[in-house]
Tab-separated table of C-alpha atoms in Angstrom:
chain	number	residue	atom	x	y	z
A	1	UNK	CA	-8.841	27.067	7.546
A	2	UNK	CA	-11.376	24.583	8.779
A	3	UNK	CA	-14.215	25.836	11.027
A	4	UNK	CA	-14.382	24.481	14.728
A	5	UNK	CA	-17.712	22.843	13.555
A	6	UNK	CA	-15.907	20.969	11.279
A	7	UNK	CA	-13.471	19.811	13.773
A	8	UNK	CA	-16.194	19.029	15.982
A	9	UNK	CA	-18.082	16.794	13.560
A	10	UNK	CA	-14.849	14.933	12.901
A	11	UNK	CA	-13.995	14.135	16.484
A	12	UNK	CA	-17.608	13.279	17.158
A	13	UNK	CA	-17.292	10.460	14.051
A	14	UNK	CA	-14.041	9.154	15.369
A	15	UNK	CA	-15.533	8.809	18.659
A	16	UNK	CA	-18.082	6.601	17.473
A	17	UNK	CA	-15.492	4.892	15.367
A	18	UNK	CA	-17.133	5.968	12.180
A	19	UNK	CA	-15.119	7.369	9.097
A	20	UNK	CA	-15.930	11.216	8.418
A	21	UNK	CA	-18.178	10.844	5.216
A	22	UNK	CA	-18.879	13.381	2.355
A	23	UNK	CA	-21.940	14.430	3.779
A	24	UNK	CA	-20.541	15.217	7.247
A	25	UNK	CA	-17.333	17.282	6.375
A	26	UNK	CA	-14.878	18.494	3.970
A	27	UNK	CA	-12.719	16.220	2.590
A	28	UNK	CA	-9.308	15.261	3.737
A	29	UNK	CA	-6.406	15.778	1.551
A	30	UNK	CA	-4.006	12.748	1.432
A	31	UNK	CA	-0.526	13.042	-0.496
A	32	UNK	CA	1.160	9.782	-1.989
A	33	UNK	CA	5.012	10.962	-2.359
A	34	UNK	CA	6.813	8.072	-4.130
A	35	UNK	CA	8.545	6.722	-7.062
A	36	UNK	CA	7.073	4.590	-9.923
A	37	UNK	CA	5.704	2.206	-7.304
A	38	UNK	CA	3.194	4.248	-6.291
A	39	UNK	CA	2.751	6.645	-9.410
A	40	UNK	CA	1.276	3.918	-11.456
A	41	UNK	CA	4.063	3.073	-13.887
A	42	UNK	CA	2.800	1.596	-17.328
A	43	UNK	CA	-0.637	1.318	-15.816
A	44	UNK	CA	-4.001	2.611	-17.341
A	45	UNK	CA	-5.569	5.988	-15.757
A	46	UNK	CA	-7.450	4.490	-12.556
A	47	UNK	CA	-5.303	1.600	-12.050
A	48	UNK	CA	-2.553	3.380	-10.144
A	49	UNK	CA	-1.948	3.304	-6.261
A	50	UNK	CA	-3.459	6.683	-5.748
A	51	UNK	CA	-6.470	6.177	-7.820
A	52	UNK	CA	-7.392	2.610	-6.151
A	53	UNK	CA	-6.830	3.725	-2.890
A	54	UNK	CA	-9.123	6.785	-3.559
A	55	UNK	CA	-11.820	4.488	-4.480
A	56	UNK	CA	-11.502	1.861	-1.816
A	57	UNK	CA	-11.610	5.036	1.056
A	58	UNK	CA	-14.587	6.533	-0.770
A	59	UNK	CA	-16.390	3.101	-0.921
A	60	UNK	CA	-15.956	3.164	2.923
A	61	UNK	CA	-17.450	6.568	3.463
A	62	UNK	CA	-14.173	8.457	3.620
A	63	UNK	CA	-14.555	12.019	2.325
A	64	UNK	CA	-10.960	12.114	1.048
A	65	UNK	CA	-9.001	13.565	-1.835
A	66	UNK	CA	-5.684	11.429	-2.806
A	67	UNK	CA	-3.127	13.061	-4.727
A	68	UNK	CA	-0.588	11.310	-6.975
A	69	UNK	CA	2.639	12.944	-6.079
A	70	UNK	CA	4.668	9.821	-7.509
A	71	UNK	CA	7.578	10.546	-9.994
A	72	UNK	CA	9.137	7.387	-11.596
A	73	UNK	CA	12.531	6.796	-11.116
A	74	UNK	CA	12.818	9.019	-8.096
A	75	UNK	CA	15.070	8.446	-4.988
A	76	UNK	CA	14.763	9.516	-1.291
A	77	UNK	CA	17.063	12.532	-2.311
A	78	UNK	CA	14.479	13.609	-5.416
A	79	UNK	CA	11.650	13.233	-2.670
A	80	UNK	CA	13.308	15.397	-0.413
A	81	UNK	CA	14.121	18.013	-3.155
A	82	UNK	CA	10.667	18.606	-4.105
A	83	UNK	CA	9.139	17.991	-0.583
A	84	UNK	CA	7.788	21.682	-0.309
A	85	UNK	CA	6.086	21.913	-3.695
A	86	UNK	CA	4.829	18.080	-3.680
A	87	UNK	CA	3.127	18.440	-0.521
A	88	UNK	CA	1.254	21.832	-0.052
A	89	UNK	CA	0.036	23.761	3.107
A	90	UNK	CA	-3.459	22.091	2.793
A	91	UNK	CA	-2.288	18.727	2.952
A	92	UNK	CA	-3.606	16.748	5.825
A	93	UNK	CA	-1.823	13.458	5.546
A	94	UNK	CA	1.074	11.759	3.564
A	95	UNK	CA	2.194	8.279	2.590
A	96	UNK	CA	5.781	8.238	2.230
A	97	UNK	CA	6.844	5.565	-0.373
A	98	UNK	CA	10.364	6.350	-1.374
A	99	UNK	CA	13.745	4.423	-1.267
A	100	UNK	CA	13.314	1.591	-3.705
A	101	UNK	CA	15.411	3.339	-6.184
A	102	UNK	CA	18.283	4.081	-3.765
A	103	UNK	CA	18.404	0.548	-2.787
A	104	UNK	CA	18.477	-0.680	-6.684
A	105	UNK	CA	21.121	2.113	-7.412
A	106	UNK	CA	23.177	1.036	-4.369
A	107	UNK	CA	23.170	4.281	-2.505
A	108	UNK	CA	24.530	4.153	0.750
A	109	UNK	CA	21.793	3.420	3.381
A	110	UNK	CA	23.153	6.332	5.524
A	111	UNK	CA	22.162	8.692	3.019
A	112	UNK	CA	18.516	7.232	2.255
A	113	UNK	CA	18.211	7.133	6.044
A	114	UNK	CA	19.152	10.770	6.197
A	115	UNK	CA	16.636	11.740	3.494
A	116	UNK	CA	13.599	9.982	4.916
A	117	UNK	CA	14.412	11.429	8.210
A	118	UNK	CA	14.503	14.833	7.091
A	119	UNK	CA	11.150	14.269	5.014
A	120	UNK	CA	9.139	12.620	7.862
A	121	UNK	CA	10.457	15.266	10.418
A	122	UNK	CA	9.709	18.307	8.299
A	123	UNK	CA	6.007	16.840	7.661
A	124	UNK	CA	5.556	16.001	11.200
A	125	UNK	CA	6.796	19.457	12.471
A	126	UNK	CA	3.980	20.893	10.051
A	127	UNK	CA	1.616	18.636	12.000
A	128	UNK	CA	1.069	16.288	8.933
A	129	UNK	CA	0.003	12.940	9.788
A	130	UNK	CA	2.474	10.462	8.112
A	131	UNK	CA	2.404	6.813	7.058
A	132	UNK	CA	5.845	5.407	6.387
A	133	UNK	CA	5.903	2.717	3.437
A	134	UNK	CA	8.607	0.297	3.926
A	135	UNK	CA	11.035	-1.348	1.083
A	136	UNK	CA	13.009	-4.358	1.815
A	137	UNK	CA	16.582	-4.711	-0.131
A	138	UNK	CA	17.031	-7.114	-2.482
A	139	UNK	CA	19.195	-10.051	-1.056
A	140	UNK	CA	21.766	-10.040	-3.969
A	141	UNK	CA	23.025	-6.908	-2.690
A	142	UNK	CA	24.544	-8.830	0.274
A	143	UNK	CA	23.489	-9.089	4.121
A	144	UNK	CA	25.677	-6.072	5.137
A	145	UNK	CA	23.630	-3.818	2.833
A	146	UNK	CA	20.362	-5.440	3.635
A	147	UNK	CA	21.173	-5.115	7.560
A	148	UNK	CA	21.665	-1.472	6.994
A	149	UNK	CA	18.499	-0.635	4.662
A	150	UNK	CA	15.952	-2.779	5.969
A	151	UNK	CA	15.635	-1.478	9.748
A	152	UNK	CA	15.365	2.329	7.843
A	153	UNK	CA	11.611	2.749	7.776
A	154	UNK	CA	10.687	1.199	11.242
A	155	UNK	CA	13.386	3.550	13.007
A	156	UNK	CA	12.376	6.690	11.047
A	157	UNK	CA	8.701	5.991	11.750
A	158	UNK	CA	9.468	5.394	15.426
A	159	UNK	CA	11.446	8.402	16.109
A	160	UNK	CA	8.796	10.844	14.536
A	161	UNK	CA	5.496	9.384	15.805
A	162	UNK	CA	4.879	8.518	12.218
A	163	UNK	CA	2.767	5.079	11.209
A	164	UNK	CA	4.387	1.999	9.482
A	165	UNK	CA	3.504	-0.140	6.850
A	166	UNK	CA	6.839	-2.508	6.990
A	167	UNK	CA	6.629	-3.545	3.205
A	168	UNK	CA	5.015	-1.690	0.145
A	169	UNK	CA	5.085	-4.641	-1.777
A	170	UNK	CA	3.786	-7.146	0.797
A	171	UNK	CA	1.715	-9.834	-1.120
A	172	UNK	CA	2.809	-8.824	-4.486
A	173	UNK	CA	6.749	-8.997	-4.720
A	174	UNK	CA	8.211	-12.137	-6.606
A	175	UNK	CA	4.608	-13.084	-7.585
A	176	UNK	CA	4.763	-12.970	-11.705
A	177	UNK	CA	0.976	-13.012	-11.989
A	178	UNK	CA	0.860	-9.464	-10.040
A	179	UNK	CA	4.066	-7.744	-11.626
A	180	UNK	CA	4.657	-6.279	-15.043
A	181	UNK	CA	7.031	-8.401	-17.169
A	182	UNK	CA	9.968	-6.260	-15.733
A	183	UNK	CA	9.266	-8.177	-12.348
A	184	UNK	CA	9.388	-5.103	-10.196
A	185	UNK	CA	6.477	-2.991	-10.685
A	186	UNK	CA	2.897	-4.221	-10.089
A	187	UNK	CA	0.176	-4.709	-12.420
A	188	UNK	CA	-3.140	-3.202	-11.933
A	189	UNK	CA	-4.492	-6.218	-10.011
A	190	UNK	CA	-1.204	-6.335	-8.007
A	191	UNK	CA	-2.094	-2.814	-6.973
A	192	UNK	CA	-5.341	-3.861	-5.928
A	193	UNK	CA	-3.724	-6.277	-3.476
A	194	UNK	CA	-1.597	-3.420	-2.104
A	195	UNK	CA	-4.530	-1.263	-1.431
A	196	UNK	CA	-6.617	-3.884	0.284
A	197	UNK	CA	-3.284	-4.839	2.439
A	198	UNK	CA	-2.797	-1.212	3.492
A	199	UNK	CA	-6.279	0.099	3.834
A	200	UNK	CA	-6.557	-0.551	7.882
A	201	UNK	CA	-3.183	1.284	8.150
A	202	UNK	CA	-4.546	4.352	6.014
A	203	UNK	CA	-7.792	4.298	7.818
A	204	UNK	CA	-5.394	4.851	10.984
A	205	UNK	CA	-3.843	7.594	9.341
A	206	UNK	CA	-6.574	9.295	8.234
A	207	UNK	CA	-7.862	9.016	12.078
A	208	UNK	CA	-5.110	10.989	13.271
A	209	UNK	CA	-5.063	13.429	10.322
A	210	UNK	CA	-8.923	14.301	11.437
A	211	UNK	CA	-8.262	14.600	14.757
A	212	UNK	CA	-5.048	16.691	14.789
């Protein structure tokens, strides 16, 4: 349990618009619950999303531990199944990055919606701050599929007081210079773009976690 003094310091710094620093407070714990896109598929150590996010936040003065809970090939069903042991009781915030494999496998969007709803609602019931990282359906799956899949993330975030980053691969998708030869997974440089684009929203997430 964090002390009252710790909570006071965090709230004081946030009131001043400053991030909680290593010198000022115990580190917050942020888990990235995701699939290969965030796990660092085929990337060297330190190039994956959690590692680069940790570095970017530390450079901005945040006392933060970013945990990689990404599993390559995982679906929203897999993420739900391992939720309790992937996100322990000491976690302050979670980025949920799941659903891309659901889409690629043509899984019914209704099931993806149910799984993400369950994941986010259970985390919020525990008092964990949540950022939902969205995904968009490939257009070759047809308009009907895209119309059912694309709104899932915004709807789930809005229903459960979670933050939303609409598209995890914003600025990277379809750019061959920022993706591996498979055209789907970001390179280390591509991950850097994702981190910089998401950073303001992640900072908002940490402010929520620090004030909870």
